Short mmCIF file of C-alpha atoms in Angstrom, two decimals:
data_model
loop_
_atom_site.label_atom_id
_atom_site.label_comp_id
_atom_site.label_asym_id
_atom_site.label_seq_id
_atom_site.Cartn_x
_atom_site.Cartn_y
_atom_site.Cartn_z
CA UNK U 274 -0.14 -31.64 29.23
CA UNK U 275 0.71 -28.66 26.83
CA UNK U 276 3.56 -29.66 24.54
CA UNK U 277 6.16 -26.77 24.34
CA UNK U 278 8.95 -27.88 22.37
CA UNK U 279 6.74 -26.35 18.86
CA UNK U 280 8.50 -23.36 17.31
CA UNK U 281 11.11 -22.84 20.31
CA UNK U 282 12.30 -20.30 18.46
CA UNK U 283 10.21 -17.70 17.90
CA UNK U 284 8.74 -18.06 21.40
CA UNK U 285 10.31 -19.22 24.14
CA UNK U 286 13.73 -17.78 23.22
CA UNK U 287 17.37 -18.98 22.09
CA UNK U 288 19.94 -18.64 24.76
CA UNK U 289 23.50 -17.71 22.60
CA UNK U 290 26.65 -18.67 23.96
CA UNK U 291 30.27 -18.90 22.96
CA UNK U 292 30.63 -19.07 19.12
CA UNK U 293 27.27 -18.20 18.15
CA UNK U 294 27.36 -15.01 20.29
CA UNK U 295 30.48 -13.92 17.97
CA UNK U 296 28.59 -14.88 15.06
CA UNK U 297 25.93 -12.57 16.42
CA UNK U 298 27.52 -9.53 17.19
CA UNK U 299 29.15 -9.79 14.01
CA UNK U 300 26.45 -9.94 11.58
CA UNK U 301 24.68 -6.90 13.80
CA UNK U 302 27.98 -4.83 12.84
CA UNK U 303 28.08 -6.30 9.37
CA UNK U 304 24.29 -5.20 9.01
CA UNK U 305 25.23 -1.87 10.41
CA UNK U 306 28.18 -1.27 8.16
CA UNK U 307 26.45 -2.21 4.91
CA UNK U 308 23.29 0.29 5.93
CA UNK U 309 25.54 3.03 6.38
CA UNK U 310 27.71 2.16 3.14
CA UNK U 311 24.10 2.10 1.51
CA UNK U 312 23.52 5.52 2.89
CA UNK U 313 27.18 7.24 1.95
CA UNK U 314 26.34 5.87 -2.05
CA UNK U 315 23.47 5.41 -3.96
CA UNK U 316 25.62 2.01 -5.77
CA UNK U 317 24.47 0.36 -2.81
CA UNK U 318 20.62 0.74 -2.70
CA UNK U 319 19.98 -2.93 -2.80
CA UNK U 320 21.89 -3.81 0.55
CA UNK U 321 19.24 -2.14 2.61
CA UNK U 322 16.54 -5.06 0.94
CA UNK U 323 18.79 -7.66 3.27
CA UNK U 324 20.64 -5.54 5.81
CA UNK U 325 17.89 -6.05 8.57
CA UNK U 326 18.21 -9.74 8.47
CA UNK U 327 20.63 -10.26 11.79
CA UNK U 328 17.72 -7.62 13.64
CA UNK U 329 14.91 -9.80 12.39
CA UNK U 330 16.94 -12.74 13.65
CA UNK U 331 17.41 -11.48 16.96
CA UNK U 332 13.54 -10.43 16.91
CA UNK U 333 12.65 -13.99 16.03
CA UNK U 334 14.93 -16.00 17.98
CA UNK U 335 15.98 -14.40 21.23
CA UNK U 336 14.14 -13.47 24.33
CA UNK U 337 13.48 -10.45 24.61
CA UNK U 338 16.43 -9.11 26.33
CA UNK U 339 18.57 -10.41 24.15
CA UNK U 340 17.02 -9.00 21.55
CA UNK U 341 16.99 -5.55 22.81
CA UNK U 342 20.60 -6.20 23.34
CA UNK U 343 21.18 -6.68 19.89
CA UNK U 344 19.54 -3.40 18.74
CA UNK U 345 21.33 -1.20 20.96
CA UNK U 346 24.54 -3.26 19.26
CA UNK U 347 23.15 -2.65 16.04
CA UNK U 348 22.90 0.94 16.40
CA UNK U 349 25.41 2.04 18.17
CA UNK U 350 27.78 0.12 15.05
CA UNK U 351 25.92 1.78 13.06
CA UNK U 352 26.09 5.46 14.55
CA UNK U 353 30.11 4.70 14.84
CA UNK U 354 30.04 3.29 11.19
CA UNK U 355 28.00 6.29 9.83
CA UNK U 356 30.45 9.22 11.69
CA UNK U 357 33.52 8.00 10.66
CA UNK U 358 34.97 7.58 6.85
CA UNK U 359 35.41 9.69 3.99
CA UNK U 360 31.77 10.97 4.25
CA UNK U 361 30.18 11.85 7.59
CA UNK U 362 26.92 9.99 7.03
CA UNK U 363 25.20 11.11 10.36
CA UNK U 364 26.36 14.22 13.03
CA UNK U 365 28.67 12.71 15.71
CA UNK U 366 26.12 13.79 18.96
CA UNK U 367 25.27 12.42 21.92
CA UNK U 368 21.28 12.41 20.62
CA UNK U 369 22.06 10.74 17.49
CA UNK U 370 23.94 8.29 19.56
CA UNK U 371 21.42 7.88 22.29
CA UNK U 372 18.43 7.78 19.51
CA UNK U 373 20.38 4.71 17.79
CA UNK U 374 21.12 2.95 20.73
CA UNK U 375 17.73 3.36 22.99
CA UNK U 376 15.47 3.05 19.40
CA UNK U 377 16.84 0.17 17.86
CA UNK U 378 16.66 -1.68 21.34
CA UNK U 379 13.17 -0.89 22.16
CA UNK U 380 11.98 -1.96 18.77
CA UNK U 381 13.95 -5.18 19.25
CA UNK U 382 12.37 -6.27 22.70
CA UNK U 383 9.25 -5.56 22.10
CA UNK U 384 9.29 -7.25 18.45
CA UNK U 385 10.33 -10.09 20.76
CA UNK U 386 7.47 -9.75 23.32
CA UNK U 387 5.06 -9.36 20.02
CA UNK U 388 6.36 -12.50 18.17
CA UNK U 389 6.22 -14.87 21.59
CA UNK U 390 2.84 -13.67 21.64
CA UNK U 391 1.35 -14.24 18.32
CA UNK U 392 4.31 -15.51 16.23
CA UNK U 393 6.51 -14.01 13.76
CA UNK U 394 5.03 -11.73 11.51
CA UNK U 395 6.65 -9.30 8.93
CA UNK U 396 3.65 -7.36 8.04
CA UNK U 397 3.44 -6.43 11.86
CA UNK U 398 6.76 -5.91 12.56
CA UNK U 399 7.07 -3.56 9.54
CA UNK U 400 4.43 -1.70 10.54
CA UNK U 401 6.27 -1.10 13.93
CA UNK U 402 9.12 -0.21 12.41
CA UNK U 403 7.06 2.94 11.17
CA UNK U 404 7.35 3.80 14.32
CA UNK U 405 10.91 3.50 14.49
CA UNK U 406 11.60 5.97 11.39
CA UNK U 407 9.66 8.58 13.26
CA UNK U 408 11.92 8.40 16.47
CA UNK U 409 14.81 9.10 13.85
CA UNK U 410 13.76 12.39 12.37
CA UNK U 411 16.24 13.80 15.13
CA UNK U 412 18.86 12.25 12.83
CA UNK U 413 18.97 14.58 9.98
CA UNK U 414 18.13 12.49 6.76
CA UNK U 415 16.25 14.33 4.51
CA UNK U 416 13.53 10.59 3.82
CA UNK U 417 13.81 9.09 6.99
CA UNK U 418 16.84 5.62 7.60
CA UNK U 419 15.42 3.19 4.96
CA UNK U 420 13.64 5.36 2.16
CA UNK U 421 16.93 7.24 2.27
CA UNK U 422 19.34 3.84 1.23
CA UNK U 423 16.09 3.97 -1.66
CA UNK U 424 16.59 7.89 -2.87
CA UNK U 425 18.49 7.66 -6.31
CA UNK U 426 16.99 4.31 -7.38
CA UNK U 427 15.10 4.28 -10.11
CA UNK U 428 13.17 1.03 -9.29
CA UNK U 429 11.84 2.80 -6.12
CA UNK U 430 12.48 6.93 -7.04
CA UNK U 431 8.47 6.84 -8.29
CA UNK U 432 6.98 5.10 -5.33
CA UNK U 433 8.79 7.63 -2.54
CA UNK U 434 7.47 10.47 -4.74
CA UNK U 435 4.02 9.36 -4.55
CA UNK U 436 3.61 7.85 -1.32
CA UNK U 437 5.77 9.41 0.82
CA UNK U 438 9.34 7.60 1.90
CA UNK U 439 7.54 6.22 5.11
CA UNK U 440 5.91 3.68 2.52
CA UNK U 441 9.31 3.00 1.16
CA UNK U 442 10.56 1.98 4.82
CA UNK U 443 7.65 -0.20 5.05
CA UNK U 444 8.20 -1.97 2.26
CA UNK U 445 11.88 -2.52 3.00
CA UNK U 446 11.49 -3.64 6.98
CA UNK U 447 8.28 -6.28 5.26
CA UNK U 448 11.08 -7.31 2.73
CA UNK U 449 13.54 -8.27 4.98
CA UNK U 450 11.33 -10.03 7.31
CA UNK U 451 9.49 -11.80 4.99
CA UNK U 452 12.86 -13.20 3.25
CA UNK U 453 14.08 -13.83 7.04
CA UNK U 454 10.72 -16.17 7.67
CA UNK U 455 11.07 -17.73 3.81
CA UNK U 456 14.51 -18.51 4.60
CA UNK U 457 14.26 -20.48 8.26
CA UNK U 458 12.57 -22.73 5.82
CA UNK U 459 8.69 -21.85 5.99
CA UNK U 460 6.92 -23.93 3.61
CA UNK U 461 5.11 -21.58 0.96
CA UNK U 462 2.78 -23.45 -1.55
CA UNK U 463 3.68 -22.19 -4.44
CA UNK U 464 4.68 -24.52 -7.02
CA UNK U 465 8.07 -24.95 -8.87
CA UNK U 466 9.63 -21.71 -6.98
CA UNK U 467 13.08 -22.20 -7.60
CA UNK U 468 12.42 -21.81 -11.46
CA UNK U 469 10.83 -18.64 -11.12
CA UNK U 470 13.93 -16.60 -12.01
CA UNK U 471 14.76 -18.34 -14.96
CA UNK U 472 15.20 -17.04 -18.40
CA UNK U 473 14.90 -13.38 -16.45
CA UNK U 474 17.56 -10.63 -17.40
CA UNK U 475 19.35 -8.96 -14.98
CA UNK U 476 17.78 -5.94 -14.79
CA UNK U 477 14.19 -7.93 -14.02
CA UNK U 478 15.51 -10.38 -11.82
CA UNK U 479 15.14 -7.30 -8.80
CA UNK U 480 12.22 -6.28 -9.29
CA UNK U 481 10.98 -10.13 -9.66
CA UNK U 482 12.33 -10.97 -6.42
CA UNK U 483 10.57 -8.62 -4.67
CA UNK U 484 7.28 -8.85 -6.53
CA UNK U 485 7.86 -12.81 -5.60
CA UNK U 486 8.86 -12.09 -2.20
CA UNK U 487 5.56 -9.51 -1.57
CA UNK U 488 3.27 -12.31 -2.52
CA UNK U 489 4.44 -14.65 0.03
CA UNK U 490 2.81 -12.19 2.44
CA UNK U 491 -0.51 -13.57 1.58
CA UNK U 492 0.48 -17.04 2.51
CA UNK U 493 2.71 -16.77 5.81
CA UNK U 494 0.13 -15.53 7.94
CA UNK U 495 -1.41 -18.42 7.54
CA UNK U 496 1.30 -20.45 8.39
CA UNK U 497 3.11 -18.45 11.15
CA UNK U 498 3.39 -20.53 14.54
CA UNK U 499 1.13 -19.13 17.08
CA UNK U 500 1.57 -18.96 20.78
CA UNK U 501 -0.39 -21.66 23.09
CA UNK U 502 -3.19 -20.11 24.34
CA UNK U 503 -3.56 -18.64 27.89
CA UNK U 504 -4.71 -21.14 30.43
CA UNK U 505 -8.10 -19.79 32.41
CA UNK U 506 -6.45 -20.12 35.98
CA UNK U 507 -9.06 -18.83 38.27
CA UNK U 508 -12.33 -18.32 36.76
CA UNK U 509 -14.04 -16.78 40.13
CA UNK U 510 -16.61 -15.16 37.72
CA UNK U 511 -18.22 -18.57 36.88
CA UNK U 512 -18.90 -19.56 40.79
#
């Protein structure tokens, strides 16, 4: 008998109801409003780094139409969050706003399907979302959705110039992933973590969370909770 109830939730799905479905929907708008408030000024470059958490939640936790649900809410807040305002962030068309609801929704369910199937993995699901900044070009911005949150900070200014802004998105998607798996309380074996940070000023405690946050990537694929495997049914071949 195969036991089932290990890691419901990054494989056989959450089912969100009542309160928590509010909850939902508003972090998804939250996360969309604070991406496009990075986007209209450079003050808030650091929002992006945490932004895609509710996404990654939804990736992680629902099935997968559920989760696709979620991106399409995710982008269409964020095409209605990025149109309106002082500063037109994004042209109010009907491709923009099919891109950021179809995109977002695709990338969603099949981040489901992919973490049912082998667990929940940043470095994967980053590399997806590569895929995701390409379908956006449409859109206008000049370095792509997350590289553009990224363009006037001087922590990250260097990196986009040398290796291209798709990097930059990369590196942003991994972030928030990574700090989504180190947060539904993954055990990482690194000794006396929450001391890290001390004695740091403020101007090194960012780039010290991320360097900390990149080198969990080296110990949660080791860790990740992998999918039973597929039961041989009929094995015809063998007879």
């Amino acid at each position: 008998m195969v036991r089932r109830d290990h890691c419901k939730g990054s494989r056989s799905g959450k089912r969100v109801t009542g309160a928590n479905l509010i909850i939902l929907v508003a972090a998804l708008m939250g996360s969309a409003y604070v991406l496009a408030m990075a986007l209209r000024s450079s003050e808030y470059w650091w929002v992006a780094w945490i932004c895609l958490l509710p996404l990654f939640w939804a990736i992680r936790t629902l099935k997968p139409i559920g989760a696709s649900l979620s991106g399409a809410i995710w982008g269409i807040g964020f095409f209605l969050f990025s149109i309106f305002g002082t500063e037109a962030v994004l042209s109010s068309t009907s491709i923009s706003l099919t891109l950021l609801a179809i995109v977002p929704a695709l990338y969603c369910g099949l981040g489901s399907l992919l973490t049912r199937r082998v667990g929940f993995n940043p470095l994967l699901l980053a590399l997806s979302w590569i895929g995701v900044e390409f379908a956006f070009k449409p859109l206008g911005l000049q370095n792509g959705l997350l590289a553009e949150t990224q363009a006037d900070s001087t922590h990250f200014h260097w990196i986009g110039r040398l290796l291209g802004y798709i990097f930059i998105a990369f590196l942003v998607a991994c972030i928030n992933a990574t700090l989504l798996a180190v947060l539904s309380n993954v055990r990482i074996s690194i000794p006396h973590e929450k001391s890290i940070f001390k004695g740091l000023s403020n101007s090194e405690i960012c780039p010290a969370v991320l360097t900390f946050l990149l080198c969990q990537l080296s110990t949660l694929h080791q860790i990740y909770p992998r999918a039973p495997p597929i039961p041989n049914r009929i094995r015809i071949w063998h007879i």
